Coordinates of C-alpha atoms and ligand atoms in Angstrom, one line a residue:
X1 CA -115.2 292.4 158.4
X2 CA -112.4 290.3 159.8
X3 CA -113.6 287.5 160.0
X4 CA -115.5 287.1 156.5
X5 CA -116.9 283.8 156.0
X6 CA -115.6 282.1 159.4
X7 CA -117.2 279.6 161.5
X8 CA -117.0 279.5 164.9
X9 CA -118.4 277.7 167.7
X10 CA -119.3 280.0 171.2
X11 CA -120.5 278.0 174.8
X12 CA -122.6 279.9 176.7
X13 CA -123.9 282.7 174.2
X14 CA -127.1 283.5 175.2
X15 CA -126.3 286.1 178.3
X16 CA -123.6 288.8 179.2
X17 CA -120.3 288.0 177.5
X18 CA -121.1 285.2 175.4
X19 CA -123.9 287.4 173.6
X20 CA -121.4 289.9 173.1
X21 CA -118.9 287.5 171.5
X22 CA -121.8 286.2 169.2
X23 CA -122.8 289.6 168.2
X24 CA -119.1 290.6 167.4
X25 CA -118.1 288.0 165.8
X26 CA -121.3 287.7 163.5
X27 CA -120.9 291.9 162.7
X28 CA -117.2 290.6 161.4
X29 CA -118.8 288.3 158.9
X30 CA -118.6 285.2 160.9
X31 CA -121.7 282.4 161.0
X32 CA -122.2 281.0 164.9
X33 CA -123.5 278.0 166.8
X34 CA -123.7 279.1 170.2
X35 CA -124.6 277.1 173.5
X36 CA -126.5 277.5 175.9
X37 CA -128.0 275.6 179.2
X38 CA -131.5 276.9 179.7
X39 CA -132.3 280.2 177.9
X40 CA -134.3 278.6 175.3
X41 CA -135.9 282.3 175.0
X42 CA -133.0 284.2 174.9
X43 CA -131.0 281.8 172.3
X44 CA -134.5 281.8 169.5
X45 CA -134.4 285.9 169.9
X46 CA -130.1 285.8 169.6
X47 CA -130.8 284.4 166.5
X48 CA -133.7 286.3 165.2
X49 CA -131.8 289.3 165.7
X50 CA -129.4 288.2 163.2
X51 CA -131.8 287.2 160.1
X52 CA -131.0 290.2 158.7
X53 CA -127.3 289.7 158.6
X54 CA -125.3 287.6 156.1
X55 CA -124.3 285.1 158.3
X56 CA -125.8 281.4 159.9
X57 CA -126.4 281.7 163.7
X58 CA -128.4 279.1 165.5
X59 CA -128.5 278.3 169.1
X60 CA -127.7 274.8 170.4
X61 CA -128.9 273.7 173.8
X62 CA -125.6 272.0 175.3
X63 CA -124.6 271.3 178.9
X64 CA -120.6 272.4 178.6
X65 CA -120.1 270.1 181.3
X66 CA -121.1 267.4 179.1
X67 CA -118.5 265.8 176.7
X68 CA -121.0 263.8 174.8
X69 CA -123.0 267.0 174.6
X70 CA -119.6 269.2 173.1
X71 CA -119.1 266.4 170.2
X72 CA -122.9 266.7 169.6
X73 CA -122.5 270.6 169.6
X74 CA -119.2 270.6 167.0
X75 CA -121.2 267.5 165.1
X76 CA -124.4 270.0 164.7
X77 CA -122.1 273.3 163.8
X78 CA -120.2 270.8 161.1
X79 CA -123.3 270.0 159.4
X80 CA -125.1 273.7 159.8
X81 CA -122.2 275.8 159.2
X82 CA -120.0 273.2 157.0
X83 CA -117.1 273.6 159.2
X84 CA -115.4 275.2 162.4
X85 CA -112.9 277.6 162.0
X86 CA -113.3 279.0 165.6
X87 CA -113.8 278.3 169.1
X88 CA -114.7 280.3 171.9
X89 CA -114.7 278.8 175.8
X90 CA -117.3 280.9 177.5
X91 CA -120.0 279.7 179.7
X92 CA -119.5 279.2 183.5
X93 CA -120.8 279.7 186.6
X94 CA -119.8 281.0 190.2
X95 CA -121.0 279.3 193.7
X96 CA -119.3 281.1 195.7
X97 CA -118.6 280.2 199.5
X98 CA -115.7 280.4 202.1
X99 CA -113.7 277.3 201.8
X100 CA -115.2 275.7 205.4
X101 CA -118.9 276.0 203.6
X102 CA -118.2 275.0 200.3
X103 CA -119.8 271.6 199.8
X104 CA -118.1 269.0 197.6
X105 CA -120.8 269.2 195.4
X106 CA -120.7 273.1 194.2
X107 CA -116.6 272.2 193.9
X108 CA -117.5 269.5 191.4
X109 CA -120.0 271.6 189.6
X110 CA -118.1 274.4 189.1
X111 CA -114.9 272.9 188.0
X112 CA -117.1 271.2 185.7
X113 CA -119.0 274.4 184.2
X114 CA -115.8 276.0 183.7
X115 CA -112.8 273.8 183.3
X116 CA -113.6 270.5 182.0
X117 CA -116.0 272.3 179.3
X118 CA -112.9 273.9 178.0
X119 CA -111.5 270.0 177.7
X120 CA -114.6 268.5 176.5
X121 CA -115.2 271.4 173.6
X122 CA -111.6 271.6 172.7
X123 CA -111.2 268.2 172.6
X124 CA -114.4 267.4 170.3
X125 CA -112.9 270.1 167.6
X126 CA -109.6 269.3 167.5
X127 CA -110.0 266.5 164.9
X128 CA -111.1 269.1 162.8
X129 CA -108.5 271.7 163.3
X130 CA -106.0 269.5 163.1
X131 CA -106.6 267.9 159.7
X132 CA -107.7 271.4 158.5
X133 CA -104.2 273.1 159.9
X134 CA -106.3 275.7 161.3
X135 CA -108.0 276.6 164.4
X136 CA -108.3 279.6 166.7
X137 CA -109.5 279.0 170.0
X138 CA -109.8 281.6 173.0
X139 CA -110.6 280.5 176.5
X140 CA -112.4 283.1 178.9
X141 CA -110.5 282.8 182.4
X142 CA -110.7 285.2 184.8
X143 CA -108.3 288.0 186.9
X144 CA -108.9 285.8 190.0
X145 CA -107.4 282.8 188.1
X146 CA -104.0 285.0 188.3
X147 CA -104.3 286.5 191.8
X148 CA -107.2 284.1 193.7
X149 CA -110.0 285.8 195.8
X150 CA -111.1 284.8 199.0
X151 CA -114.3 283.0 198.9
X152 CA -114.3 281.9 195.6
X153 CA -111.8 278.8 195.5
X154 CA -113.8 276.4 193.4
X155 CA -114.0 279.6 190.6
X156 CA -110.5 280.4 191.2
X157 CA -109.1 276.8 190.7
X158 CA -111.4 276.2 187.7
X159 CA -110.1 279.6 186.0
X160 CA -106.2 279.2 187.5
X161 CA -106.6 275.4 185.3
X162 CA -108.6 277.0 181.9
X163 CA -105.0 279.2 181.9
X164 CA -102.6 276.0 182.4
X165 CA -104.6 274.6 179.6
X166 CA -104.3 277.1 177.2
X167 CA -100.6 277.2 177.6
X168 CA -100.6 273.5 177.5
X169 CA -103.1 273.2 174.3
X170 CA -100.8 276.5 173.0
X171 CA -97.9 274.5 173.0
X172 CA -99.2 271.1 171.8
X173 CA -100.9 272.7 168.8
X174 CA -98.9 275.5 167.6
X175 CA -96.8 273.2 164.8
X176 CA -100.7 272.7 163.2
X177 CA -101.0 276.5 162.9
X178 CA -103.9 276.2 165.6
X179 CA -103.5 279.4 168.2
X180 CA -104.9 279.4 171.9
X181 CA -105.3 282.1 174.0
X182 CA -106.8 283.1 177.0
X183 CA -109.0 286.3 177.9
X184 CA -108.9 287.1 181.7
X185 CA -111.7 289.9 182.4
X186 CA -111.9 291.9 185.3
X187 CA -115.3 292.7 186.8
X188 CA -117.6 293.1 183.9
X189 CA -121.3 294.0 184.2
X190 CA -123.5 290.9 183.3
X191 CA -126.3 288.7 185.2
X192 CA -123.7 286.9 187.3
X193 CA -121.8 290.1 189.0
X194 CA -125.0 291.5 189.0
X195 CA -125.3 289.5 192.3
X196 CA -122.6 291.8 194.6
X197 CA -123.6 294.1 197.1
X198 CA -122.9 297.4 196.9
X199 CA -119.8 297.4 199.5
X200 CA -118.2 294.2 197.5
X201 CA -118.6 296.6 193.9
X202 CA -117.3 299.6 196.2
X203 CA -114.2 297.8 196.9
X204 CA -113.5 296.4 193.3
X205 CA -113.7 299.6 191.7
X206 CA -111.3 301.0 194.6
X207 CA -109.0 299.2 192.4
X208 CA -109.9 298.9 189.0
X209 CA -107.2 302.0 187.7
X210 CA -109.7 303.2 184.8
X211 CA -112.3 304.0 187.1
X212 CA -115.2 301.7 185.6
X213 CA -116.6 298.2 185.4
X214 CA -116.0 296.6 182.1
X215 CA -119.1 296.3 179.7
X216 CA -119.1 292.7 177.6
X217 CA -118.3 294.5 174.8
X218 CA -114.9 295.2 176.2
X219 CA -114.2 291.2 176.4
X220 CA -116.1 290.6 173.2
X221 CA -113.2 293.0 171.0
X222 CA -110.3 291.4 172.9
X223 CA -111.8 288.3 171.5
X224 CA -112.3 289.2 168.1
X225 CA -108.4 290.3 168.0
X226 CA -107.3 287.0 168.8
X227 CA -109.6 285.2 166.6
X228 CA -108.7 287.2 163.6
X229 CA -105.4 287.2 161.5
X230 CA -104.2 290.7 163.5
X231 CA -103.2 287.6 166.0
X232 CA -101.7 284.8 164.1
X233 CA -98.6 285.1 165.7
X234 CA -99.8 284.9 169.6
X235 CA -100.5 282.0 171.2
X236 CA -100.4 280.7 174.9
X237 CA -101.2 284.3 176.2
X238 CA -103.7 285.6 178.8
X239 CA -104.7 289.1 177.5
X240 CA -106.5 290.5 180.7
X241 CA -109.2 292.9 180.3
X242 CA -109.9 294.5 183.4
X243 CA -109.8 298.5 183.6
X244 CA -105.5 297.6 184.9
X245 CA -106.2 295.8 188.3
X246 CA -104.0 293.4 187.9
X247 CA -100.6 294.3 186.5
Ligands
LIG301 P1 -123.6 285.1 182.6 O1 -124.1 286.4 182.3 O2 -124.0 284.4 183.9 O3 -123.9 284.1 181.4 C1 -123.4 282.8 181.4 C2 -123.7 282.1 180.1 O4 -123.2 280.7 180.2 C3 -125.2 281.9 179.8 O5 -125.4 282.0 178.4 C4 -125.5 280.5 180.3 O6 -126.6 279.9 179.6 C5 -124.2 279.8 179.9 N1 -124.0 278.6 180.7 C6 -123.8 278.5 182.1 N2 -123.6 277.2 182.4 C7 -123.6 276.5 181.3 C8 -123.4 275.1 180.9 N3 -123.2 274.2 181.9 N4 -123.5 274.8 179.7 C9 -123.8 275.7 178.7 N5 -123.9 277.0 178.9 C10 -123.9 277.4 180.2 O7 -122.0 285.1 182.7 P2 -120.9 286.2 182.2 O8 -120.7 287.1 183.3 O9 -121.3 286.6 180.8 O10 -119.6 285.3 182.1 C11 -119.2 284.6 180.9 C12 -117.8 284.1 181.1 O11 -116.9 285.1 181.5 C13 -117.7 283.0 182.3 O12 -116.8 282.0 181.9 C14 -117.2 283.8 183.4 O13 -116.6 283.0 184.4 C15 -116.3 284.8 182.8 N6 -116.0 286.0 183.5 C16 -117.0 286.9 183.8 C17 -116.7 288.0 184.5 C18 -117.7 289.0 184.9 O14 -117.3 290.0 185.6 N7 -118.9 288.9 184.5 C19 -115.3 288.2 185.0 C20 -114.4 287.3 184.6 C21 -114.7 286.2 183.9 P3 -128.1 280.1 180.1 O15 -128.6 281.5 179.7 O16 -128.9 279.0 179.4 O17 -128.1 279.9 181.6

């Protein structure tokens, strides 16, 4: 249990990673609000599955693009939860295309998705971290926001910025005891790698040292670390999870 009595706030919780995140954190004692943009579904079982459990988890539908919609999110987890101790940048999205196809339009909405949520959610807790001294916030990034990949620009540039913000943020908030760190994961199996073909997964794994995809629980317990006391004194870091492809 290391995060007894916690509160934390997860975008994008109802698929893959996210729902790993919620899971771990609420077996370590920790009530959730997690977001979500369609799943209704998925987000009413998530917390069903937890009734048992002595923790608070509901499901919030939010667009993470949306600032308004972040300070309704942190408004909601305030009055459900009584506080936020915690946050955890998670949802995006990929549109992937070569850079001479990619419309302006799949740029904006990516970089949106992925990058300015991380703004608009930090940004709507801070208040609260701030006058509470106390914060943890972890930002999920990507091993292509340290190395690029062709095809992928718009993800690339949104995950390259969520790192530069999180050593930005690290650096801003540190003297209010509020940590930030990133999680870069390497290829991990959820509904949006499900989408490559078998020659693109061929050639990943050709150079993914441990021999294996990742499963979300491998991201979710990097999380946990750094939201728990084990990391108080790390901040501004980007602790890749990836099998060792990029070192
Ligand atoms: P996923 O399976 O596609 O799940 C995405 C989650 O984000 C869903 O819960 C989805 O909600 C939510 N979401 C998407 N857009 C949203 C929005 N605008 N507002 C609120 N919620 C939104 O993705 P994943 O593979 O678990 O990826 C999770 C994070 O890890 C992403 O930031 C991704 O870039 C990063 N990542 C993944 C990998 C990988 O290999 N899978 C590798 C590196 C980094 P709905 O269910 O309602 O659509």
């Amino acid at each position: 249990m290391k995060l007894l009595n916690k509160r934390a706030v997860v975008t994008g919780g109802t698929r893959g990673i996210g729902k790993a995140i919620v899971k771990e954190l609420a077996e370590n004692g920790c009530s959730v609000v997690f977001t979500y943009f369609s799943s209704d579904e998925s987000a009413r079982q998530l917390e069903n599955e937890f009734s048992n459990y002595n923790v608070k988890i509901f499901g919030f539908k939010a667009d993470a693009s949306s600032f308004s919609a972040a300070e309704e999110t942190i408004k909601f987890a305030i009055e459900k939860l009584g506080g936020v101790d915690i946050l955890v940048n998670n949802a995006g999205i990929t549109k992937d295309n070569l850079m001479l196809r990619m419309t302006e339009q799949d740029f904006d909405h990516v970089i949106n998705a992925n990058l300015k949520s991380v703004f608009n959610y930090t940004k709507a807790v801070l208040k609260t971290f701030l006058s509470q001294r106390y914060g943890k916030i972890v930002n999920i990034s990507s091993v292509v926001g340290l190395i690029g990949n062709a095809g992928q620009s718009n993800y690339v540039a949104s995950k390259a910025g969520v790192i530069g913000l999180t050593k930005s943020n690290a650096k801003e908030l540190a003297s209010r005891n509020v940590n930030v760190n990133c999680v870069a994961p390497g290829l991990i199996e959820t509904d949006m790698t499900g989408k490559l073909n078998e020659h693109q997964r061929g050639t990943i794994l050709s150079n993914v040292p441990l021999r294996r995809f990742g499963k979300p629980e491998d991201v979710s317990k990097a999380v946990l670390f750094l939201c728990s006391s084990d990391a108080d004194y790390i901040t501004g870091q980007v602790l890749t999870v990836d099998g060792g492809m990029v070192m």
